[in-house]
Coordinates of C-alpha atoms and ligand atoms in Angstrom, one line a residue:
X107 CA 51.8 -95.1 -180.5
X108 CA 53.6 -97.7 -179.0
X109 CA 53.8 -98.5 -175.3
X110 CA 57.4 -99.3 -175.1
X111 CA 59.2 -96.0 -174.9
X112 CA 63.0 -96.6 -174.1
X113 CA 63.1 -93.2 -173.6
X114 CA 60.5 -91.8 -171.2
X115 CA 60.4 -88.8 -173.3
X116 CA 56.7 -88.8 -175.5
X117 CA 57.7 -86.0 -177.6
X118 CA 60.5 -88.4 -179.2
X119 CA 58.0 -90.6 -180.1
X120 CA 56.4 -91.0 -183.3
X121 CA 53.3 -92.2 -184.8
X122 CA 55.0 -95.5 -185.8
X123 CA 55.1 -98.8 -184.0
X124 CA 58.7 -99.3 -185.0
X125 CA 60.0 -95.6 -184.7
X126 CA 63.8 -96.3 -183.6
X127 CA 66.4 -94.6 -184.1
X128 CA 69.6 -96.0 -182.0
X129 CA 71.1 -92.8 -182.2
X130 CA 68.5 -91.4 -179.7
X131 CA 68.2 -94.9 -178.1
X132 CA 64.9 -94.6 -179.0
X133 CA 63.2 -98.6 -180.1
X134 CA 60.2 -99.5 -179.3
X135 CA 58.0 -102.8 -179.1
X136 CA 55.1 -103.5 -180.9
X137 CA 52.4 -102.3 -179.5
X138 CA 49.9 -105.2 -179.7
X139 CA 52.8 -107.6 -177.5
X140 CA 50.2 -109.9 -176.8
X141 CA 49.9 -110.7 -180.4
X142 CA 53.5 -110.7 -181.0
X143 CA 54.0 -113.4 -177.5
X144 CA 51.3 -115.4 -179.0
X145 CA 52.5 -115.8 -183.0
X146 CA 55.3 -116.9 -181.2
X147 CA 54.8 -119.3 -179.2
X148 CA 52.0 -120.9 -181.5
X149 CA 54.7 -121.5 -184.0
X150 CA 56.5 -122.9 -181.4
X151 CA 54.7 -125.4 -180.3
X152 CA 53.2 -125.9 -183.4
X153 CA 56.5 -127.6 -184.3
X154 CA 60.1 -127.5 -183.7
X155 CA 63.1 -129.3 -182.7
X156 CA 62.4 -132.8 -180.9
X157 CA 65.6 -132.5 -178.5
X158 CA 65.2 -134.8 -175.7
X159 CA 66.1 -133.1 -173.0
X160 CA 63.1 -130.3 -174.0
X161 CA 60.4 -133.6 -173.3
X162 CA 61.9 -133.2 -169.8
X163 CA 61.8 -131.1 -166.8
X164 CA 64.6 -132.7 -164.6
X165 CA 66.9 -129.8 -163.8
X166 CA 70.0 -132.8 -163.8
X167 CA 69.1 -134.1 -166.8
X168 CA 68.8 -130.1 -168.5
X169 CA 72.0 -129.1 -166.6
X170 CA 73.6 -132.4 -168.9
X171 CA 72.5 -131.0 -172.2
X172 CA 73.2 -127.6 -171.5
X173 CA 76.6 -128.5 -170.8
X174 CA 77.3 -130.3 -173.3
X175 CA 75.6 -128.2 -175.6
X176 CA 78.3 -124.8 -175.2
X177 CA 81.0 -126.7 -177.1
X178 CA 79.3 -129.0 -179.4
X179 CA 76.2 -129.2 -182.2
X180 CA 73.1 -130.1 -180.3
X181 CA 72.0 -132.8 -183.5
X182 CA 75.6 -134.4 -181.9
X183 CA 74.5 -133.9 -178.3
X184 CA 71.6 -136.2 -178.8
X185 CA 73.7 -139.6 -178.7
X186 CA 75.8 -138.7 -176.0
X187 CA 73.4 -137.1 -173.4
X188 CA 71.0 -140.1 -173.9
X189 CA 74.1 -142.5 -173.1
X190 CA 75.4 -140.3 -170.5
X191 CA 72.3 -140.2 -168.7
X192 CA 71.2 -143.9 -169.0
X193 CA 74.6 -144.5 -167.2
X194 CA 74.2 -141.9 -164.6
X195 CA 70.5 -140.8 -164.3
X196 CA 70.7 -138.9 -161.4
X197 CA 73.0 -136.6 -159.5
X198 CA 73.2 -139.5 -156.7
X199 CA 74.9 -141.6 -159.9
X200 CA 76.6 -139.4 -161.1
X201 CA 78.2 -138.0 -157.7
X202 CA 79.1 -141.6 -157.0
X203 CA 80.6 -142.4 -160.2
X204 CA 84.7 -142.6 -160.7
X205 CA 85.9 -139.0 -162.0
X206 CA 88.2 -140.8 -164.5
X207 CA 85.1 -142.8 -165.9
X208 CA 82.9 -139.3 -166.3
X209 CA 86.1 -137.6 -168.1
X210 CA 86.5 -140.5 -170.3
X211 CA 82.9 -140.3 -171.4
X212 CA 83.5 -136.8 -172.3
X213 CA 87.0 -137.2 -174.2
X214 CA 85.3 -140.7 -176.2
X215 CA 82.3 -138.3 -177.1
X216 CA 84.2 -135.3 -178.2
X217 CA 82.4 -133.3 -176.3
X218 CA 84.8 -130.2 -175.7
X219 CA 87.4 -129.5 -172.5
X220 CA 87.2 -132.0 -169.8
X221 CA 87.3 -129.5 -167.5
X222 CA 83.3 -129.6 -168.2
X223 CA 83.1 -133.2 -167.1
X224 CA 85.0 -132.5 -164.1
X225 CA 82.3 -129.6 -163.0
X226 CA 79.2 -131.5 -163.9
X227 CA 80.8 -134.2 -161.7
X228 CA 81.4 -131.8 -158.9
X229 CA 78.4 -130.0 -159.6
X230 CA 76.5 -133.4 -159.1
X231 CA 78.5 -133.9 -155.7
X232 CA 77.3 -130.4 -154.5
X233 CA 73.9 -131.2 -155.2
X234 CA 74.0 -134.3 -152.8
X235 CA 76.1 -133.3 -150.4
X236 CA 75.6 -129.2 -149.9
X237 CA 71.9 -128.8 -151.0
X238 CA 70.2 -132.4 -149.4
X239 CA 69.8 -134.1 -153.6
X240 CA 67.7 -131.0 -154.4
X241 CA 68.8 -128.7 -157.3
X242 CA 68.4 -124.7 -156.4
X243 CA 65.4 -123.4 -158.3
X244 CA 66.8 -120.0 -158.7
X245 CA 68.9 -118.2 -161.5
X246 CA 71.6 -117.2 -158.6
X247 CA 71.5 -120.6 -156.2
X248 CA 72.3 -122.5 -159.5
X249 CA 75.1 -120.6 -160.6
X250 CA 76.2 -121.8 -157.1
X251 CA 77.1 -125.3 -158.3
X252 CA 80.7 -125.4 -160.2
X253 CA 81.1 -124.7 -163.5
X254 CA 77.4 -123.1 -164.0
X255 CA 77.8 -119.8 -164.9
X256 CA 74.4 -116.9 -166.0
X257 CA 73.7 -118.4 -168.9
X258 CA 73.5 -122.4 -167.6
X259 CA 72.2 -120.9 -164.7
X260 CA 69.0 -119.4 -166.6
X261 CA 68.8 -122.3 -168.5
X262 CA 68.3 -124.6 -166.2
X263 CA 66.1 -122.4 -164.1
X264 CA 63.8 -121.5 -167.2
X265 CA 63.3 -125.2 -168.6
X266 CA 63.6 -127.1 -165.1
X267 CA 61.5 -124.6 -162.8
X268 CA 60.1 -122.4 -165.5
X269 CA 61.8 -119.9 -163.5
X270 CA 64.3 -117.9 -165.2
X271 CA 64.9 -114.3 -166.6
X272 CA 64.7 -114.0 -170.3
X273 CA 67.8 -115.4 -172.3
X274 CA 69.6 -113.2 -174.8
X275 CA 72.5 -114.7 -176.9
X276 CA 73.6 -114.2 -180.3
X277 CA 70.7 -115.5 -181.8
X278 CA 68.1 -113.6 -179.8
X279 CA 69.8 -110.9 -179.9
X280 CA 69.9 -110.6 -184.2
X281 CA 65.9 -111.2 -184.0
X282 CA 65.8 -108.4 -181.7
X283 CA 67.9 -106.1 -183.8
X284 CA 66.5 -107.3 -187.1
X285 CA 62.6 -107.2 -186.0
X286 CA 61.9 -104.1 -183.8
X287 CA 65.3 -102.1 -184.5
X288 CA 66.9 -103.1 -180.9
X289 CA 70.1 -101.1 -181.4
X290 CA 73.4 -103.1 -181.0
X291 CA 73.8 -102.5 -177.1
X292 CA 73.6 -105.1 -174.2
X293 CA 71.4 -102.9 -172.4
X294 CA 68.8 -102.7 -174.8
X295 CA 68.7 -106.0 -175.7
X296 CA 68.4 -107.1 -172.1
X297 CA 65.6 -104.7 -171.8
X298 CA 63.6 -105.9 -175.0
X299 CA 64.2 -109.7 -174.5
X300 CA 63.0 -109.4 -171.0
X301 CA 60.1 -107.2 -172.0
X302 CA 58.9 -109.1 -175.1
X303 CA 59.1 -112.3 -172.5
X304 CA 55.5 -113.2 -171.3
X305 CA 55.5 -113.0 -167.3
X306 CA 55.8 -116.6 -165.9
X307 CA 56.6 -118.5 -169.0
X308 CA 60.7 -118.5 -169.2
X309 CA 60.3 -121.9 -169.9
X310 CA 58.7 -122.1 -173.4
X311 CA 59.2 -118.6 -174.2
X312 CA 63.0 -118.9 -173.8
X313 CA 62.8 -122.6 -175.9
X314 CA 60.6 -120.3 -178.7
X315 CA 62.9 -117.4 -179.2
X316 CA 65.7 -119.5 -179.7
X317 CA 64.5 -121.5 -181.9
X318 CA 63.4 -118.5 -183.9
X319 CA 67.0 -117.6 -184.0
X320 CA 68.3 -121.2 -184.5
X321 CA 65.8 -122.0 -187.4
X322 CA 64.2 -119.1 -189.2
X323 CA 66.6 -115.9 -187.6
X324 CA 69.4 -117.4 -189.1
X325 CA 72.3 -115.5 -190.0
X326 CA 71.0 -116.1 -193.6
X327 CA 67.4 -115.4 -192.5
X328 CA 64.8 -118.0 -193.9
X329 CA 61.5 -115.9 -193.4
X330 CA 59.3 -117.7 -195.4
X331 CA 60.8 -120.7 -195.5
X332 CA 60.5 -121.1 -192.1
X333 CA 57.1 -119.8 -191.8
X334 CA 58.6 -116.8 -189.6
X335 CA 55.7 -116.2 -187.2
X336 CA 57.0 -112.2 -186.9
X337 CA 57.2 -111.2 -190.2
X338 CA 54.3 -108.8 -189.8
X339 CA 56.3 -107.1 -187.2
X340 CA 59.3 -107.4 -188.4
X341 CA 61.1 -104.2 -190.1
X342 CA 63.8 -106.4 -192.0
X343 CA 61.4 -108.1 -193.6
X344 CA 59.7 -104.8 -194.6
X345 CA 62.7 -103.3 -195.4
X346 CA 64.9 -105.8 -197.1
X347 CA 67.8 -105.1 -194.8
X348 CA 69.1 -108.0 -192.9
X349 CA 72.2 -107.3 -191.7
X350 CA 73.0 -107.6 -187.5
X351 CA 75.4 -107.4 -185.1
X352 CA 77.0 -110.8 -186.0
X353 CA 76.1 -110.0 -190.0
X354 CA 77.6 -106.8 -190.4
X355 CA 76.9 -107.3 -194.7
X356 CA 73.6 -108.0 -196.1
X357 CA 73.4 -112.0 -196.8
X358 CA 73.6 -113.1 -199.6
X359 CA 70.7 -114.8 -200.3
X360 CA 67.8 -115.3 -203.4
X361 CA 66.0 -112.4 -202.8
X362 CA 63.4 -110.7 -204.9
X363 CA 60.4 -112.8 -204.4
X364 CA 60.9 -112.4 -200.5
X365 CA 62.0 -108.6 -201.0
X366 CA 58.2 -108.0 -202.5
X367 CA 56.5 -110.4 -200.4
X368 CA 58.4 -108.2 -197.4
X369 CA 57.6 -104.5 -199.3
X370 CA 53.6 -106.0 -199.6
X371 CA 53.8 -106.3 -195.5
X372 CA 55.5 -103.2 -194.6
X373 CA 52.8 -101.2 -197.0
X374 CA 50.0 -102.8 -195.7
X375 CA 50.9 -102.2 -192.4
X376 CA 50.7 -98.4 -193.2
X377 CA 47.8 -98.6 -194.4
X378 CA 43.6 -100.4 -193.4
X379 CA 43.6 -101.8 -196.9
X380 CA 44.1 -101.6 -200.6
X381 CA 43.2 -101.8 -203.9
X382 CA 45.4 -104.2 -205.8
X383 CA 46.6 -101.2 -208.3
X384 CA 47.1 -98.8 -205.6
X385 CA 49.3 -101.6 -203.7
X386 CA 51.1 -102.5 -206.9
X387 CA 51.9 -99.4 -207.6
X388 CA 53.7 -98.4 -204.1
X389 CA 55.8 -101.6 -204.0
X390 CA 57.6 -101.2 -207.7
X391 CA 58.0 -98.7 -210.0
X392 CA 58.0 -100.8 -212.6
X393 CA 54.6 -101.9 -212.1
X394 CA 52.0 -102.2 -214.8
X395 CA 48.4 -104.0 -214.8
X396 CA 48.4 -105.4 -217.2
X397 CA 52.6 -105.9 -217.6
X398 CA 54.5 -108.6 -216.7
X399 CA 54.9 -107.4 -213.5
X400 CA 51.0 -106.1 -213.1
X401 CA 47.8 -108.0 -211.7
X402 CA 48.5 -111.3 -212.3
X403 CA 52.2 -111.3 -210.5
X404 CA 50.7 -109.4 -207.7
X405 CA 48.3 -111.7 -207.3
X406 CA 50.2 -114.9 -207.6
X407 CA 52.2 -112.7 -204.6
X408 CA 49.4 -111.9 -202.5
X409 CA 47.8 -115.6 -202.4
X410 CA 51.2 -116.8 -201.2
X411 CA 50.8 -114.7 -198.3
X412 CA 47.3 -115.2 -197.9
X413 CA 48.2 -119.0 -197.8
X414 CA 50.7 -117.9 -195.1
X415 CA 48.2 -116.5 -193.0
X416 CA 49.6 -112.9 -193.4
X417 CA 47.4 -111.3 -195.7
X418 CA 43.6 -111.4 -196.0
X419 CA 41.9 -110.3 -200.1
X420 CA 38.6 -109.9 -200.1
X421 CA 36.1 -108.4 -203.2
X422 CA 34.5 -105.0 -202.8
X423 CA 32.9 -103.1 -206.0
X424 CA 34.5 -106.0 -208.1
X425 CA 38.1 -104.9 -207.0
X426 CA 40.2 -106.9 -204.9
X427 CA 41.3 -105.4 -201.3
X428 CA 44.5 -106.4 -199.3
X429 CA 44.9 -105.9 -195.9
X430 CA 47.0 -107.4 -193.1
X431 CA 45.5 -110.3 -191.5
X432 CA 45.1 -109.0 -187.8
Ligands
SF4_294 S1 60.9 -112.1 -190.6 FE1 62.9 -112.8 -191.1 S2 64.3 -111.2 -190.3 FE2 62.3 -110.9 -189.3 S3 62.4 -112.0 -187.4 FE3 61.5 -113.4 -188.9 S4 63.2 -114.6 -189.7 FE4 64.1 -112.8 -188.7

């Protein structure tokens, strides 16, 4: 039984790790979190998204990208946050600089409303003047600076001080929904960001998850593709349903290669192990040994996701066993 009870009532609860039901408000978390954190952030750092301002820790230099970020692609952001700061690199430069010169950056960049550049200019002034050159460390003493509202705020405190609460936007909140059944309700997805967030480690964890949203979570999900590190966990994938708050329609996407690899997951997970037959047979009617879809395809299947590090076969008695790899 899962940890995570939403509830506080045990009786509700059933033997599943992903018993939800947000009619009852009852979702829970996997149970083994650690192993969920960890998946994560391995595939994280294993490789992702070379943005420059995630090589640094400078809260001025993150408050730059964040803000120009909200209006714009980040791919486009790159150009424009290195010029801007190589012409102001610090708050000092920019405080000093002309208004009219940091608003014409902003309008020769398309970078969104000017009123943007205006705030990070007097956000820049505040810093030197109000707070001594030294950026507030905290969620709430940044969203004292003009213009930075929660969301900036956390950002900056998560990837400047490693100090911030766990994000949720859009995109965090369709993994939440789509992986461990987080109904669609601000509450709950507060409550499972911040709980699936490893204590102390806003900084990478926040960078990870959306990343996961950005790259594999997509509104079009890319599972495989993308190497999703939760798809052991994740009841879409078991269940073939991807739709979420912002995809209220199943995407369209290629799907019955992805739908099996997904039905070979969720079965395993109900299961230790299993003989290839036994597993062929509970994941398609239609299956036959020696058919077309019989041994060989499900084999062909399984050594995908043993190549993906999701499935472990092994031989016993001369038959071949699946299981999940744990
Ligand atoms: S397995 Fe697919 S649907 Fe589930 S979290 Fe990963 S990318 Fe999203």
């Amino acid at each position: 039984m899962s940890e995570r009870d939403r509830t506080g009532d045990s009786d509700s609860n059933s033997d599943s790790d992903f018993d939800s039901s947000p009619d009852d408000e009852t979702w829970t978390l996997p149970a083994d979190l650690e192993a969920v954190r960890e998946a994560l952030v391995d595939w994280y750092e294993g490789d992702h998204r070379d943005f420059p301002w995630r090589r640094t820790d400078d809260p001025y230099e993150i408050l730059v990208s964040e803000v120009m970020s909200q209006q714009t692609q980040l791919g486009r952001v790159v150009d424009a946050w290195e010029e801007f700061t190589e012409r102001w690199p610090t708050t000092a430069a920019l405080a000093d600089a002309d208004r009219a010169d940091v608003v014409g950056f902003w309008t020769s960049h398309s970078l969104g409303y000017n009123n943007r550049a205006k705030y990070l200019h007097e956000a820049a002034r505040q810093v030197e003047e109000e707070f001594d050159g030294v950026f507030p460390r905290t969620p709430d003493g940044l969203q004292e600076l003009m213009g930075v509202g929660p969301y900036t705020a956390n950002a900056v405190a998560s990837f400047a001080f490693n100090n911030g609460d766990a994000v949720v936007d859009t995109n965090v909140k369709r993994v939440c929904y789509r992986a461990f059944d987080v109904p669609d309700d601000d509450a709950a997805f507060e409550d499972a960001a911040s709980d699936l967030m490893p204590e102390g480690r806003s900084r990478v964890w926040n960078n990870a998850i959306m990343e996961l949203g950005g790259i594999a979570c997509q509104q079009t999900p890319r599972c495989d593709e993308a190497g999703c590190p939760w798809r052991e966990w994740c009841s879409a994938y078991a269940s073939g349903d991807f739709t979420a708050p912002d995809v209220p329609t199943q995407p369209a996407f290629e799907g019955s290669r992805r739908q099996f690899r997904g039905r070979v997951v969720g079965t395993l997970r109900e299961y230790d192990d299993l003989e290839l037959d036994t597993l062929g047979h509970r994941i398609r009617v239609d299956y036959a040994p020696d058919g077309e879809y019989g041994r060989e395809w499900l084999r062909g299947l399984l050594s995908d996701l043993a190549d993906d590090g999701l499935v472990t076969l092994e031989t016993r008695d001369g038959e071949t066993v699946a299981s999940l790899r744990r």
